[in-house]
Amino acid sequence: MIAKTAERRRNGRQKYSYRDLVSYIAGGGDDEKTIYTNHRNLTPISDSTEEIIKEMEACGAENPRAKNKIHHGIMSWREGEVPTKEQVEEAVSIYLLEMGLENCQCYYGLHKNTDNLHLHICVNKIDPATHKSIQPAQGFDYKANERISRRIELAQGWEVLDRGEHYEVIDGEIFEKDTKKAVPNLSTKAADYENLTSAKSAERIAQERCASILFNVADWQSLHKELA
């Protein structure tokens, strides 16, 4: 599998409108292209793309200063790999969690108009609760994309791509190539909590914020200071 972020404009401004990208993903009812669509953190009366677009536009308007409000992610399975709807949903969950966008509005669709089944995901980066603009993976989405690919391959039993730049898989675990350290997985309890509440678990917060401190401090005094 390959996960990637769609190309951005060089000036940093928005390349797509909500309408452009949602309409493209929906496929206009073209069954020759679009197999399956769904959405998260949206409350449309129906699943009509018009209502989804309007709800995203309304949320985006709450932060008029943000230049780039839309994240366009793409996940592509290998030729011959055919994910079920349940596997698509699992892939989206992994994607949003790794990108730190799990609380954001999103619309996604599985397309079959190429040799590889691929999923387009439109994420509104404006948090619906705080109206702040969320930076996917804190600006390191290129690394997050690679982790996403490996996690989905392992979770769903697909062939693991062994040409990654930052990570490698050894005995079913993901390791950073530079540090040789294992990339931690969430426990089942923590993952269930996040799926239920759409909030980060204490376990994830500890992994994200505390792990680097523990690895880099030189003494107990520094450790206490950094954790504080």
Short mmCIF file of C-alpha atoms in Angstrom, two decimals:
data_model
loop_
_atom_site.label_atom_id
_atom_site.label_comp_id
_atom_site.label_asym_id
_atom_site.label_seq_id
_atom_site.Cartn_x
_atom_site.Cartn_y
_atom_site.Cartn_z
CA MET A 1 0.00 0.00 0.00
CA ILE A 2 1.04 3.59 -0.61
CA ALA A 3 -0.40 6.54 1.32
CA LYS A 4 0.41 10.07 0.22
CA THR A 5 -0.71 13.67 0.52
CA ALA A 6 -1.96 15.22 -2.70
CA GLU A 7 0.19 17.95 -4.20
CA ARG A 8 -0.23 21.42 -2.74
CA ARG A 9 0.12 24.77 -4.47
CA ARG A 10 3.56 26.30 -4.00
CA ASN A 11 2.14 29.51 -2.52
CA GLY A 12 0.50 27.48 0.24
CA ARG A 13 -3.00 28.55 -0.74
CA GLN A 14 -5.93 26.25 -1.20
CA LYS A 15 -5.77 24.07 -4.31
CA TYR A 16 -9.32 22.74 -4.03
CA SER A 17 -12.60 24.02 -2.69
CA TYR A 18 -14.70 21.76 -0.50
CA ARG A 19 -17.14 21.49 -3.40
CA ASP A 20 -14.46 20.55 -5.92
CA LEU A 21 -12.93 17.75 -3.87
CA VAL A 22 -16.12 16.29 -2.36
CA SER A 23 -17.76 16.26 -5.80
CA TYR A 24 -14.73 14.55 -7.32
CA ILE A 25 -14.68 11.89 -4.59
CA ALA A 26 -18.41 11.28 -4.92
CA GLY A 27 -17.93 10.68 -8.63
CA GLY A 28 -21.28 12.15 -9.59
CA GLY A 29 -22.93 8.75 -9.23
CA ASP A 30 -20.49 7.19 -11.69
CA ASP A 31 -20.41 3.52 -10.68
CA GLU A 32 -17.54 2.99 -13.11
CA LYS A 33 -15.33 5.00 -10.76
CA THR A 34 -16.74 5.22 -7.24
CA ILE A 35 -17.37 1.99 -5.32
CA TYR A 36 -18.01 3.26 -1.80
CA THR A 37 -18.28 6.58 0.05
CA ASN A 38 -18.76 7.57 3.68
CA HIS A 39 -18.11 10.47 6.05
CA ARG A 40 -17.16 11.18 9.68
CA ASN A 41 -17.80 13.99 12.17
CA LEU A 42 -20.53 15.34 9.90
CA THR A 43 -24.24 15.51 10.68
CA PRO A 44 -26.05 15.89 7.35
CA ILE A 45 -29.78 15.13 7.28
CA SER A 46 -29.02 12.79 4.39
CA ASP A 47 -25.86 11.57 2.70
CA SER A 48 -26.25 14.07 -0.13
CA THR A 49 -22.95 15.64 -1.12
CA GLU A 50 -24.62 19.06 -1.19
CA GLU A 51 -25.36 18.91 2.53
CA ILE A 52 -21.88 17.59 3.29
CA ILE A 53 -20.29 20.42 1.28
CA LYS A 54 -22.39 23.07 3.03
CA GLU A 55 -21.53 21.72 6.47
CA MET A 56 -17.80 21.70 5.66
CA GLU A 57 -18.03 25.22 4.22
CA ALA A 58 -19.81 26.47 7.34
CA CYS A 59 -17.13 24.99 9.60
CA GLY A 60 -14.34 26.36 7.41
CA ALA A 61 -15.86 29.83 7.53
CA GLU A 62 -15.31 29.86 11.31
CA ASN A 63 -11.59 30.38 10.64
CA PRO A 64 -11.37 32.98 7.86
CA ARG A 65 -7.63 33.52 8.39
CA ALA A 66 -6.61 29.96 7.52
CA LYS A 67 -5.14 29.80 4.00
CA ASN A 68 -5.29 26.07 3.48
CA LYS A 69 -8.32 24.43 5.08
CA ILE A 70 -8.44 21.13 3.22
CA HIS A 71 -6.23 18.06 3.51
CA HIS A 72 -6.42 15.69 0.55
CA GLY A 73 -5.07 12.25 1.34
CA ILE A 74 -4.79 9.28 -1.01
CA MET A 75 -4.31 5.62 -0.11
CA SER A 76 -3.66 3.11 -2.87
CA TRP A 77 -3.72 -0.67 -2.54
CA ARG A 78 -1.54 -2.91 -4.72
CA GLU A 79 -2.96 -4.23 -7.97
CA GLY A 80 -5.15 -7.21 -7.15
CA GLU A 81 -5.80 -6.19 -3.53
CA VAL A 82 -9.52 -5.59 -2.95
CA PRO A 83 -10.41 -4.15 0.48
CA THR A 84 -13.86 -4.72 1.96
CA LYS A 85 -15.95 -1.81 3.26
CA GLU A 86 -14.89 -2.79 6.76
CA GLN A 87 -11.23 -2.64 5.74
CA VAL A 88 -11.77 0.76 4.14
CA GLU A 89 -13.24 2.00 7.43
CA GLU A 90 -10.31 0.54 9.36
CA ALA A 91 -7.85 2.18 6.97
CA VAL A 92 -9.56 5.56 7.43
CA SER A 93 -9.40 5.18 11.23
CA ILE A 94 -5.68 4.42 11.09
CA TYR A 95 -5.12 7.32 8.69
CA LEU A 96 -6.94 9.91 10.78
CA LEU A 97 -5.30 8.83 14.03
CA GLU A 98 -1.78 8.92 12.59
CA MET A 99 -2.44 12.34 11.06
CA GLY A 100 -4.00 13.71 14.25
CA LEU A 101 -7.18 14.56 12.34
CA GLU A 102 -9.56 12.15 14.05
CA ASN A 103 -11.81 14.96 15.36
CA CYS A 104 -12.11 16.70 11.98
CA GLN A 105 -14.86 16.46 9.39
CA CYS A 106 -14.01 14.16 6.51
CA TYR A 107 -15.54 12.62 3.41
CA TYR A 108 -13.94 9.71 1.57
CA GLY A 109 -14.50 7.41 -1.36
CA LEU A 110 -12.98 4.26 -2.86
CA HIS A 111 -12.29 4.54 -6.60
CA LYS A 112 -11.65 1.83 -9.17
CA ASN A 113 -10.83 3.89 -12.28
CA THR A 114 -7.18 2.78 -12.30
CA ASP A 115 -5.43 -0.58 -12.03
CA ASN A 116 -5.13 -0.04 -8.27
CA LEU A 117 -8.12 0.49 -5.99
CA HIS A 118 -7.49 3.77 -4.21
CA LEU A 119 -9.16 5.88 -1.57
CA HIS A 120 -9.46 9.66 -1.67
CA ILE A 121 -10.09 11.39 1.64
CA CYS A 122 -11.10 15.04 2.04
CA VAL A 123 -10.45 16.31 5.57
CA ASN A 124 -11.56 19.71 6.80
CA LYS A 125 -8.54 20.87 8.82
CA ILE A 126 -10.67 23.36 10.77
CA ASP A 127 -11.53 21.63 14.04
CA PRO A 128 -15.33 21.78 14.46
CA ALA A 129 -15.03 22.26 18.24
CA THR A 130 -12.19 24.80 18.52
CA HIS A 131 -12.18 26.23 14.96
CA LYS A 132 -8.39 26.02 15.01
CA SER A 133 -6.54 24.86 11.91
CA ILE A 134 -4.96 21.45 12.50
CA GLN A 135 -1.56 20.69 10.99
CA PRO A 136 -1.60 17.04 9.82
CA ALA A 137 0.95 15.00 11.79
CA GLN A 138 2.36 18.30 13.07
CA GLY A 139 3.92 18.94 9.68
CA PHE A 140 5.50 15.50 9.34
CA ASP A 141 2.79 13.97 7.16
CA TYR A 142 5.42 12.46 4.84
CA LYS A 143 6.53 10.20 7.70
CA ALA A 144 2.99 9.63 8.89
CA ASN A 145 2.02 8.44 5.40
CA GLU A 146 4.69 5.77 5.55
CA ARG A 147 3.61 4.63 9.03
CA ILE A 148 0.00 4.53 7.85
CA SER A 149 0.93 2.29 4.94
CA ARG A 150 2.80 -0.17 7.13
CA ARG A 151 0.09 -0.21 9.82
CA ILE A 152 -2.67 -0.93 7.30
CA GLU A 153 -0.63 -3.66 5.60
CA LEU A 154 0.00 -5.37 8.92
CA ALA A 155 -3.55 -4.92 10.21
CA GLN A 156 -5.19 -6.23 7.05
CA GLY A 157 -2.71 -8.86 5.94
CA TRP A 158 -1.58 -7.17 2.71
CA GLU A 159 1.91 -7.63 1.30
CA VAL A 160 4.30 -5.31 3.14
CA LEU A 161 6.16 -2.80 0.98
CA ASP A 162 9.87 -3.03 1.84
CA ARG A 163 11.11 0.14 0.15
CA GLY A 164 10.21 2.59 2.89
CA GLU A 165 12.54 5.52 3.53
CA HIS A 166 11.92 5.98 7.25
CA TYR A 167 10.53 2.68 8.57
CA GLU A 168 10.99 -1.05 8.19
CA VAL A 169 8.95 -4.04 9.32
CA ILE A 170 10.70 -6.78 11.29
CA ASP A 171 8.75 -9.76 12.63
CA GLY A 172 5.48 -7.88 12.33
CA GLU A 173 6.67 -4.72 14.10
CA ILE A 174 7.47 -1.31 12.66
CA PHE A 175 10.92 0.11 13.41
CA GLU A 176 12.49 3.48 12.64
CA LYS A 177 15.41 2.96 10.31
CA ASP A 178 17.55 5.71 11.86
CA THR A 179 17.10 4.87 15.54
CA LYS A 180 16.20 1.17 15.24
CA LYS A 181 13.48 1.81 17.82
CA ALA A 182 10.09 0.14 17.56
CA VAL A 183 7.15 2.40 16.74
CA PRO A 184 4.67 1.74 19.56
CA ASN A 185 1.15 0.55 18.90
CA LEU A 186 -1.82 1.48 21.02
CA SER A 187 -3.25 -1.14 23.32
CA THR A 188 -6.69 -2.47 22.47
CA LYS A 189 -8.18 -0.60 25.44
CA ALA A 190 -6.71 2.73 24.33
CA ALA A 191 -7.74 2.19 20.70
CA ASP A 192 -11.29 1.34 21.79
CA TYR A 193 -11.42 4.51 23.90
CA GLU A 194 -10.34 6.65 20.94
CA ASN A 195 -12.82 5.03 18.59
CA LEU A 196 -15.61 5.56 21.12
CA THR A 197 -14.83 9.16 22.13
CA SER A 198 -12.93 10.51 19.07
CA ALA A 199 -10.40 11.89 21.58
CA LYS A 200 -6.77 11.00 22.14
CA SER A 201 -6.16 8.45 24.86
CA ALA A 202 -3.70 9.07 27.67
CA GLU A 203 -1.60 6.28 26.15
CA ARG A 204 -1.29 8.10 22.82
CA ILE A 205 -0.48 11.39 24.56
CA ALA A 206 2.25 9.65 26.54
CA GLN A 207 3.69 8.13 23.36
CA GLU A 208 3.64 11.43 21.46
CA ARG A 209 4.82 13.80 24.18
CA CYS A 210 6.78 11.76 26.69
CA ALA A 211 8.68 9.21 24.62
CA SER A 212 11.03 11.75 23.05
CA ILE A 213 11.70 13.31 26.47
CA LEU A 214 12.59 9.97 28.03
CA PHE A 215 14.94 9.12 25.18
CA ASN A 216 16.75 12.47 25.13
CA VAL A 217 17.21 13.69 28.72
CA ALA A 218 20.58 13.29 30.38
CA ASP A 219 19.62 13.15 34.08
CA TRP A 220 16.71 12.99 36.52
CA GLN A 221 16.65 16.76 37.02
CA SER A 222 16.25 17.34 33.29
CA LEU A 223 13.57 14.66 33.12
CA HIS A 224 11.47 16.32 35.85
CA LYS A 225 11.88 19.71 34.20
CA GLU A 226 10.87 18.50 30.75
CA LEU A 227 7.86 16.52 31.99
CA ALA A 228 6.68 19.56 33.98
#
